[in-house]
């Protein structure tokens, strides 16, 4: 999805910018490449900088209620320092690296309802203009895909995914928001758990996996939220029995005692191994948990299917169309 924009700060006759991302989805910590196409206006202009800004549609909870908005989470200068002559056409190729915590927006070709974008900003003659916004698609890392695959094999189903503003205490989280993938529990745990929420916090050396369960209350037990954390490595994914490993995580989560908002200290970095490193923790900071249904029936390959819910498509489209109208206004 590409929008050509006239530099509103310069009025009619200013240069235009058109950013085209290379085909195919990106991955967290992976390369993001493409080209920025510039076309000169009716006069010469000094292009001071060309900056790409990563943005996400994020939900937040506050005293006044719930809201959502656009949150930038990284910026890259990919060019600048040249004169663009009147009518001149120039292409600036770029290649940069996405943050490791970049959310997943697509799984096996199925949209998860997460809205990400790449905004192009031009600095021209001392003015700035956010001239182009393109949709960004991000697929899971191999270890993330293996965990989601294992959940599907265990009988869990995909419910929704969203981005929540805030932090998860006791983790090495870097971005100002985190992704929650909400899944329905496998039949074996459905009597004790209403819902499981999964968060990935990837780093160059490995990945933290945060699992939170909304546990049902029983005759002799109280319900509440239980949280566990594990760490895994990026390498050797194909040699791990992920179904057994993830099943062990779920069992530990279900059997753990609910944490009623008790604070958890920062957990020091441990070894990122496939056996899993377990830590207790809790989610903190604002977060509303409002999700966008993605219409997927499960998580495992071959199970994820069906049509993407119309509201997901509308939300993605409205995000970019609304931004275009805002810029033009």
mmCIF file of C-alpha atoms in Angstrom:
data_model
loop_
_atom_site.group_PDB
_atom_site.id
_atom_site.type_symbol
_atom_site.label_atom_id
_atom_site.label_comp_id
_atom_site.label_asym_id
_atom_site.label_seq_id
_atom_site.Cartn_x
_atom_site.Cartn_y
_atom_site.Cartn_z
ATOM 1 C CA UNK A 1 0.000 0.000 0.000
ATOM 2 C CA UNK A 2 1.695 3.217 -1.174
ATOM 3 C CA UNK A 3 0.519 6.800 -0.973
ATOM 4 C CA UNK A 4 2.094 9.669 -2.873
ATOM 5 C CA UNK A 5 1.985 12.893 -0.917
ATOM 6 C CA UNK A 6 2.623 16.484 -1.826
ATOM 7 C CA UNK A 7 4.678 18.278 0.796
ATOM 8 C CA UNK A 8 1.927 20.177 2.577
ATOM 9 C CA UNK A 9 4.349 22.489 4.360
ATOM 10 C CA UNK A 10 5.533 23.798 0.996
ATOM 11 C CA UNK A 11 2.170 23.991 -0.731
ATOM 12 C CA UNK A 12 1.577 23.312 -4.399
ATOM 13 C CA UNK A 13 4.711 22.977 -6.456
ATOM 14 C CA UNK A 14 6.704 21.177 -3.783
ATOM 15 C CA UNK A 15 8.430 17.814 -4.266
ATOM 16 C CA UNK A 16 6.582 14.524 -3.834
ATOM 17 C CA UNK A 17 7.723 11.360 -2.083
ATOM 18 C CA UNK A 18 6.745 7.765 -2.789
ATOM 19 C CA UNK A 19 8.258 5.003 -0.632
ATOM 20 C CA UNK A 20 8.082 1.432 -1.917
ATOM 21 C CA UNK A 21 8.990 -1.422 0.407
ATOM 22 C CA UNK A 22 10.544 -4.543 -1.092
ATOM 23 C CA UNK A 23 7.995 -7.336 -1.625
ATOM 24 C CA UNK A 24 7.366 -9.894 1.074
ATOM 25 C CA UNK A 25 6.987 -9.686 4.837
ATOM 26 C CA UNK A 26 9.796 -8.822 7.229
ATOM 27 C CA UNK A 27 10.772 -10.477 10.506
ATOM 28 C CA UNK A 28 11.662 -9.074 13.922
ATOM 29 C CA UNK A 29 15.339 -8.210 14.000
ATOM 30 C CA UNK A 30 15.486 -8.697 10.232
ATOM 31 C CA UNK A 31 16.097 -6.452 7.277
ATOM 32 C CA UNK A 32 13.664 -3.838 6.022
ATOM 33 C CA UNK A 33 14.567 -2.584 2.553
ATOM 34 C CA UNK A 34 13.075 -0.654 -0.304
ATOM 35 C CA UNK A 35 13.348 2.609 -2.218
ATOM 36 C CA UNK A 36 12.288 6.193 -1.658
ATOM 37 C CA UNK A 37 11.266 7.835 -4.937
ATOM 38 C CA UNK A 38 11.461 11.614 -5.037
ATOM 39 C CA UNK A 39 10.213 13.962 -7.726
ATOM 40 C CA UNK A 40 11.174 17.608 -7.724
ATOM 41 C CA UNK A 41 8.586 20.350 -7.710
ATOM 42 C CA UNK A 42 8.503 23.675 -9.483
ATOM 43 C CA UNK A 43 11.692 24.891 -7.830
ATOM 44 C CA UNK A 44 14.935 23.481 -6.412
ATOM 45 C CA UNK A 45 14.821 22.248 -2.818
ATOM 46 C CA UNK A 46 17.484 21.190 -0.336
ATOM 47 C CA UNK A 47 16.638 17.725 0.981
ATOM 48 C CA UNK A 48 18.168 17.835 4.446
ATOM 49 C CA UNK A 49 17.147 14.336 5.488
ATOM 50 C CA UNK A 50 14.944 11.390 4.557
ATOM 51 C CA UNK A 51 13.776 9.583 7.687
ATOM 52 C CA UNK A 52 11.744 6.419 8.068
ATOM 53 C CA UNK A 53 9.629 6.112 11.202
ATOM 54 C CA UNK A 54 8.062 2.832 12.347
ATOM 55 C CA UNK A 55 4.580 3.323 13.808
ATOM 56 C CA UNK A 56 1.973 1.051 15.354
ATOM 57 C CA UNK A 57 -1.673 1.304 16.335
ATOM 58 C CA UNK A 58 -1.591 0.785 20.110
ATOM 59 C CA UNK A 59 -4.338 0.513 22.727
ATOM 60 C CA UNK A 60 -4.126 2.142 26.143
ATOM 61 C CA UNK A 61 -6.123 2.335 29.339
ATOM 62 C CA UNK A 62 -6.218 5.467 31.469
ATOM 63 C CA UNK A 63 -8.339 7.167 34.089
ATOM 64 C CA UNK A 64 -10.617 8.642 31.470
ATOM 65 C CA UNK A 65 -11.311 5.261 29.880
ATOM 66 C CA UNK A 66 -9.825 3.415 26.949
ATOM 67 C CA UNK A 67 -8.322 4.771 23.763
ATOM 68 C CA UNK A 68 -6.013 3.895 20.911
ATOM 69 C CA UNK A 69 -3.508 5.875 18.931
ATOM 70 C CA UNK A 70 -0.415 5.797 16.745
ATOM 71 C CA UNK A 71 2.858 5.190 18.592
ATOM 72 C CA UNK A 72 6.268 5.536 16.872
ATOM 73 C CA UNK A 73 8.777 2.905 17.954
ATOM 74 C CA UNK A 74 11.895 3.502 15.848
ATOM 75 C CA UNK A 75 13.427 5.973 13.378
ATOM 76 C CA UNK A 76 16.100 5.617 10.683
ATOM 77 C CA UNK A 77 17.777 8.298 8.576
ATOM 78 C CA UNK A 78 18.220 6.755 5.124
ATOM 79 C CA UNK A 79 19.371 9.727 3.045
ATOM 80 C CA UNK A 80 19.599 13.469 2.605
ATOM 81 C CA UNK A 81 22.118 16.229 2.217
ATOM 82 C CA UNK A 82 21.482 16.955 -1.456
ATOM 83 C CA UNK A 83 19.675 19.395 -3.733
ATOM 84 C CA UNK A 84 16.632 18.125 -5.607
ATOM 85 C CA UNK A 85 16.299 20.154 -8.797
ATOM 86 C CA UNK A 86 12.947 21.233 -10.183
ATOM 87 C CA UNK A 87 11.295 18.273 -11.887
ATOM 88 C CA UNK A 88 14.210 15.951 -11.045
ATOM 89 C CA UNK A 89 13.427 12.307 -10.285
ATOM 90 C CA UNK A 90 15.705 10.564 -7.809
ATOM 91 C CA UNK A 91 15.612 7.132 -6.137
ATOM 92 C CA UNK A 92 17.184 6.543 -2.728
ATOM 93 C CA UNK A 93 17.539 2.834 -1.855
ATOM 94 C CA UNK A 94 17.618 1.855 1.808
ATOM 95 C CA UNK A 95 18.157 -1.165 4.003
ATOM 96 C CA UNK A 96 17.823 -1.095 7.772
ATOM 97 C CA UNK A 97 17.091 -3.472 10.635
ATOM 98 C CA UNK A 98 13.802 -3.834 12.475
ATOM 99 C CA UNK A 99 13.785 -3.852 16.289
ATOM 100 C CA UNK A 100 13.768 -7.367 17.731
ATOM 101 C CA UNK A 101 10.523 -6.642 19.588
ATOM 102 C CA UNK A 102 8.669 -5.616 16.427
ATOM 103 C CA UNK A 103 5.174 -7.171 16.728
ATOM 104 C CA UNK A 104 3.963 -10.001 14.507
ATOM 105 C CA UNK A 105 1.183 -8.928 12.156
ATOM 106 C CA UNK A 106 0.770 -12.065 10.031
ATOM 107 C CA UNK A 107 0.852 -15.815 10.674
ATOM 108 C CA UNK A 108 0.857 -18.295 7.767
ATOM 109 C CA UNK A 109 -0.569 -15.573 5.526
ATOM 110 C CA UNK A 110 -3.368 -14.831 8.008
ATOM 111 C CA UNK A 111 -3.627 -11.267 9.294
ATOM 112 C CA UNK A 112 -3.685 -11.013 13.090
ATOM 113 C CA UNK A 113 -5.273 -7.558 13.086
ATOM 114 C CA UNK A 114 -2.069 -5.808 14.161
ATOM 115 C CA UNK A 115 -1.573 -2.522 12.319
ATOM 116 C CA UNK A 116 2.022 -1.464 11.591
ATOM 117 C CA UNK A 117 3.312 1.184 9.221
ATOM 118 C CA UNK A 118 6.454 2.833 7.840
ATOM 119 C CA UNK A 119 6.170 6.604 7.630
ATOM 120 C CA UNK A 120 8.537 8.601 5.418
ATOM 121 C CA UNK A 121 9.523 12.044 6.651
ATOM 122 C CA UNK A 122 11.312 14.612 4.516
ATOM 123 C CA UNK A 123 13.288 17.489 5.951
ATOM 124 C CA UNK A 124 13.189 20.240 3.342
ATOM 125 C CA UNK A 125 14.479 23.788 3.777
ATOM 126 C CA UNK A 126 14.137 23.622 7.557
ATOM 127 C CA UNK A 127 10.604 22.162 7.426
ATOM 128 C CA UNK A 128 9.479 18.609 8.099
ATOM 129 C CA UNK A 129 6.710 16.758 6.321
ATOM 130 C CA UNK A 130 5.439 13.257 6.960
ATOM 131 C CA UNK A 131 4.859 12.586 3.326
ATOM 132 C CA UNK A 132 4.257 8.863 2.928
ATOM 133 C CA UNK A 133 2.832 5.983 4.969
ATOM 134 C CA UNK A 134 3.124 2.332 3.966
ATOM 135 C CA UNK A 135 1.751 -0.795 5.568
ATOM 136 C CA UNK A 136 4.356 -3.054 7.177
ATOM 137 C CA UNK A 137 3.834 -6.824 7.372
ATOM 138 C CA UNK A 138 5.866 -8.824 9.891
ATOM 139 C CA UNK A 139 5.925 -12.620 10.198
ATOM 140 C CA UNK A 140 7.245 -14.670 13.148
ATOM 141 C CA UNK A 141 10.812 -15.704 13.794
ATOM 142 C CA UNK A 142 11.381 -19.476 13.506
ATOM 143 C CA UNK A 143 11.277 -19.936 17.287
ATOM 144 C CA UNK A 144 8.078 -17.879 17.551
ATOM 145 C CA UNK A 145 6.480 -19.891 14.772
ATOM 146 C CA UNK A 146 7.530 -23.139 16.486
ATOM 147 C CA UNK A 147 5.852 -22.075 19.737
ATOM 148 C CA UNK A 148 2.651 -21.020 17.973
ATOM 149 C CA UNK A 149 2.693 -24.263 16.001
ATOM 150 C CA UNK A 150 3.037 -26.240 19.237
ATOM 151 C CA UNK A 151 0.101 -24.417 20.811
ATOM 152 C CA UNK A 152 -2.012 -25.344 17.821
ATOM 153 C CA UNK A 153 -0.912 -28.961 18.008
ATOM 154 C CA UNK A 154 -1.939 -29.012 21.673
ATOM 155 C CA UNK A 155 -5.447 -27.909 20.723
ATOM 156 C CA UNK A 156 -5.241 -24.214 21.533
ATOM 157 C CA UNK A 157 -7.014 -21.766 19.243
ATOM 158 C CA UNK A 158 -6.279 -18.210 18.162
ATOM 159 C CA UNK A 159 -8.697 -15.653 19.580
ATOM 160 C CA UNK A 160 -7.173 -12.244 18.850
ATOM 161 C CA UNK A 161 -4.047 -10.111 19.056
ATOM 162 C CA UNK A 162 -3.420 -6.538 20.078
ATOM 163 C CA UNK A 163 -0.738 -4.075 21.123
ATOM 164 C CA UNK A 164 -0.966 -2.641 24.629
ATOM 165 C CA UNK A 165 0.782 0.450 25.891
ATOM 166 C CA UNK A 166 2.801 -0.242 29.035
ATOM 167 C CA UNK A 167 5.499 -2.543 30.320
ATOM 168 C CA UNK A 168 5.780 -6.089 31.650
ATOM 169 C CA UNK A 169 7.727 -5.868 34.883
ATOM 170 C CA UNK A 170 10.751 -8.042 35.426
ATOM 171 C CA UNK A 171 11.520 -8.336 31.717
ATOM 172 C CA UNK A 172 14.021 -6.733 29.376
ATOM 173 C CA UNK A 173 11.270 -5.073 27.332
ATOM 174 C CA UNK A 174 12.565 -2.231 25.153
ATOM 175 C CA UNK A 175 9.534 -0.844 23.300
ATOM 176 C CA UNK A 176 6.880 1.312 25.019
ATOM 177 C CA UNK A 177 4.223 -1.302 24.239
ATOM 178 C CA UNK A 178 3.956 -5.076 24.018
ATOM 179 C CA UNK A 179 1.984 -7.518 21.908
ATOM 180 C CA UNK A 180 -0.542 -9.885 23.428
ATOM 181 C CA UNK A 181 -1.688 -12.909 21.449
ATOM 182 C CA UNK A 182 -4.850 -14.196 23.087
ATOM 183 C CA UNK A 183 -5.572 -17.897 22.668
ATOM 184 C CA UNK A 184 -8.241 -20.267 23.832
ATOM 185 C CA UNK A 185 -6.943 -23.092 26.049
ATOM 186 C CA UNK A 186 -6.715 -26.675 24.858
ATOM 187 C CA UNK A 187 -9.616 -28.910 25.975
ATOM 188 C CA UNK A 188 -7.392 -30.478 28.635
ATOM 189 C CA UNK A 189 -7.135 -27.104 30.420
ATOM 190 C CA UNK A 190 -10.445 -25.465 29.477
ATOM 191 C CA UNK A 191 -12.060 -26.384 32.795
ATOM 192 C CA UNK A 192 -9.367 -24.473 34.717
ATOM 193 C CA UNK A 193 -8.421 -21.637 32.351
ATOM 194 C CA UNK A 194 -10.603 -19.126 30.540
ATOM 195 C CA UNK A 195 -7.909 -17.663 28.326
ATOM 196 C CA UNK A 196 -4.141 -17.636 27.825
ATOM 197 C CA UNK A 197 -2.229 -14.533 26.759
ATOM 198 C CA UNK A 198 1.164 -14.889 25.080
ATOM 199 C CA UNK A 199 3.846 -12.223 24.675
ATOM 200 C CA UNK A 200 7.167 -12.543 22.830
ATOM 201 C CA UNK A 201 10.091 -10.292 23.786
ATOM 202 C CA UNK A 202 12.873 -11.134 21.355
ATOM 203 C CA UNK A 203 16.523 -10.080 21.629
ATOM 204 C CA UNK A 204 19.583 -10.884 19.493
ATOM 205 C CA UNK A 205 20.539 -13.640 21.953
ATOM 206 C CA UNK A 206 17.174 -15.275 22.475
ATOM 207 C CA UNK A 207 13.623 -14.586 23.480
ATOM 208 C CA UNK A 208 11.529 -14.184 26.596
ATOM 209 C CA UNK A 209 8.148 -15.876 26.462
ATOM 210 C CA UNK A 210 5.544 -14.485 28.861
ATOM 211 C CA UNK A 211 2.417 -16.544 29.489
ATOM 212 C CA UNK A 212 -0.551 -15.286 31.480
ATOM 213 C CA UNK A 213 -3.635 -17.339 32.292
ATOM 214 C CA UNK A 214 -7.044 -16.171 33.400
ATOM 215 C CA UNK A 215 -7.758 -19.034 35.780
ATOM 216 C CA UNK A 216 -11.256 -20.149 36.677
ATOM 217 C CA UNK A 217 -12.277 -20.318 40.315
ATOM 218 C CA UNK A 218 -13.385 -23.643 41.805
ATOM 219 C CA UNK A 219 -15.121 -24.980 44.880
ATOM 220 C CA UNK A 220 -11.890 -24.996 46.874
ATOM 221 C CA UNK A 221 -9.825 -22.542 44.828
ATOM 222 C CA UNK A 222 -10.011 -18.923 43.788
ATOM 223 C CA UNK A 223 -9.672 -17.672 40.265
ATOM 224 C CA UNK A 224 -7.257 -14.971 39.127
ATOM 225 C CA UNK A 225 -4.348 -14.265 36.824
ATOM 226 C CA UNK A 226 -1.240 -16.445 36.859
ATOM 227 C CA UNK A 227 1.939 -15.448 35.011
ATOM 228 C CA UNK A 228 5.091 -17.371 34.113
ATOM 229 C CA UNK A 229 8.131 -16.506 31.983
ATOM 230 C CA UNK A 230 10.553 -18.650 30.037
ATOM 231 C CA UNK A 231 13.562 -17.966 27.832
ATOM 232 C CA UNK A 232 14.514 -19.798 24.649
ATOM 233 C CA UNK A 233 17.292 -19.547 22.063
ATOM 234 C CA UNK A 234 17.019 -18.717 18.373
ATOM 235 C CA UNK A 235 19.241 -21.541 17.195
ATOM 236 C CA UNK A 236 18.525 -25.256 17.092
ATOM 237 C CA UNK A 237 14.782 -24.780 16.609
ATOM 238 C CA UNK A 238 14.494 -27.884 14.450
ATOM 239 C CA UNK A 239 16.007 -30.128 17.149
ATOM 240 C CA UNK A 240 13.533 -29.255 19.913
ATOM 241 C CA UNK A 241 10.317 -31.107 20.770
ATOM 242 C CA UNK A 242 8.306 -27.920 20.996
ATOM 243 C CA UNK A 243 4.978 -29.601 21.627
ATOM 244 C CA UNK A 244 6.302 -31.288 24.766
ATOM 245 C CA UNK A 245 8.149 -28.168 25.892
ATOM 246 C CA UNK A 246 5.174 -25.829 25.453
ATOM 247 C CA UNK A 247 2.856 -28.366 27.073
ATOM 248 C CA UNK A 248 5.146 -28.277 30.111
ATOM 249 C CA UNK A 249 4.934 -24.485 30.145
ATOM 250 C CA UNK A 250 1.138 -24.588 30.064
ATOM 251 C CA UNK A 251 1.003 -27.191 32.839
ATOM 252 C CA UNK A 252 3.248 -25.049 35.028
ATOM 253 C CA UNK A 253 1.145 -21.996 34.276
ATOM 254 C CA UNK A 254 -2.112 -23.765 35.103
ATOM 255 C CA UNK A 255 -0.733 -25.230 38.311
ATOM 256 C CA UNK A 256 0.878 -21.993 39.537
ATOM 257 C CA UNK A 257 -0.811 -19.811 42.126
ATOM 258 C CA UNK A 258 -2.608 -16.711 40.844
ATOM 259 C CA UNK A 259 -0.725 -13.439 41.305
ATOM 260 C CA UNK A 260 -3.085 -10.801 42.619
ATOM 261 C CA UNK A 261 -1.128 -7.808 41.441
ATOM 262 C CA UNK A 262 1.799 -8.475 43.777
ATOM 263 C CA UNK A 263 4.957 -6.746 42.573
ATOM 264 C CA UNK A 264 7.739 -8.790 41.055
ATOM 265 C CA UNK A 265 11.364 -7.730 41.077
ATOM 266 C CA UNK A 266 13.504 -7.583 37.991
ATOM 267 C CA UNK A 267 14.701 -10.992 36.932
ATOM 268 C CA UNK A 268 18.373 -11.043 35.922
ATOM 269 C CA UNK A 269 19.247 -12.422 32.508
ATOM 270 C CA UNK A 270 19.590 -16.156 32.470
ATOM 271 C CA UNK A 271 20.794 -18.722 29.977
ATOM 272 C CA UNK A 272 18.724 -18.814 26.823
ATOM 273 C CA UNK A 273 18.345 -22.565 26.523
ATOM 274 C CA UNK A 274 15.736 -24.860 25.053
ATOM 275 C CA UNK A 275 14.970 -26.414 28.413
ATOM 276 C CA UNK A 276 13.339 -23.149 29.369
ATOM 277 C CA UNK A 277 14.096 -20.773 32.237
ATOM 278 C CA UNK A 278 11.105 -20.157 34.467
ATOM 279 C CA UNK A 279 10.485 -16.875 36.231
ATOM 280 C CA UNK A 280 7.476 -15.444 38.026
ATOM 281 C CA UNK A 281 6.335 -11.973 37.057
ATOM 282 C CA UNK A 282 3.332 -9.839 36.264
ATOM 283 C CA UNK A 283 2.207 -7.391 33.642
ATOM 284 C CA UNK A 284 2.198 -3.750 34.644
ATOM 285 C CA UNK A 285 1.409 -0.373 33.211
ATOM 286 C CA UNK A 286 -1.700 0.654 31.310
ATOM 287 C CA UNK A 287 -3.268 -1.842 28.955
ATOM 288 C CA UNK A 288 -6.873 -2.353 27.944
ATOM 289 C CA UNK A 289 -6.866 -5.843 26.497
ATOM 290 C CA UNK A 290 -9.349 -4.865 23.774
ATOM 291 C CA UNK A 291 -8.770 -7.224 20.877
ATOM 292 C CA UNK A 292 -9.586 -7.369 17.189
ATOM 293 C CA UNK A 293 -11.017 -10.710 16.118
ATOM 294 C CA UNK A 294 -8.997 -12.189 13.273
ATOM 295 C CA UNK A 295 -11.315 -15.066 12.397
ATOM 296 C CA UNK A 296 -8.635 -17.736 12.666
ATOM 297 C CA UNK A 297 -9.627 -21.178 13.873
ATOM 298 C CA UNK A 298 -6.307 -22.255 15.387
ATOM 299 C CA UNK A 299 -2.587 -21.661 15.564
ATOM 300 C CA UNK A 300 -0.936 -24.662 13.908
ATOM 301 C CA UNK A 301 -0.153 -24.620 10.198
ATOM 302 C CA UNK A 302 -3.093 -26.135 8.411
ATOM 303 C CA UNK A 303 -5.342 -25.106 11.283
ATOM 304 C CA UNK A 304 -5.124 -21.350 10.861
ATOM 305 C CA UNK A 305 -7.659 -20.622 8.170
ATOM 306 C CA UNK A 306 -10.980 -19.103 7.337
ATOM 307 C CA UNK A 307 -11.693 -15.591 6.236
ATOM 308 C CA UNK A 308 -10.184 -12.614 7.980
ATOM 309 C CA UNK A 309 -12.952 -10.808 9.823
ATOM 310 C CA UNK A 310 -14.156 -7.755 7.947
ATOM 311 C CA UNK A 311 -13.438 -5.505 10.931
ATOM 312 C CA UNK A 312 -9.745 -6.410 10.735
ATOM 313 C CA UNK A 313 -9.518 -5.413 7.083
ATOM 314 C CA UNK A 314 -11.471 -2.243 7.814
ATOM 315 C CA UNK A 315 -9.222 -1.319 10.722
ATOM 316 C CA UNK A 316 -6.057 -1.695 8.675
ATOM 317 C CA UNK A 317 -7.552 0.310 5.824
ATOM 318 C CA UNK A 318 -8.937 3.001 8.114
ATOM 319 C CA UNK A 319 -5.542 3.439 9.757
ATOM 320 C CA UNK A 320 -3.833 4.377 6.496
ATOM 321 C CA UNK A 321 -6.769 6.211 4.944
ATOM 322 C CA UNK A 322 -7.303 8.182 8.125
ATOM 323 C CA UNK A 323 -3.646 9.152 8.223
ATOM 324 C CA UNK A 324 -3.839 10.324 4.626
ATOM 325 C CA UNK A 325 -6.855 12.518 5.381
ATOM 326 C CA UNK A 326 -5.162 13.914 8.492
ATOM 327 C CA UNK A 327 -2.035 14.861 6.535
ATOM 328 C CA UNK A 328 -4.046 16.435 3.754
ATOM 329 C CA UNK A 329 -6.082 18.402 6.289
#
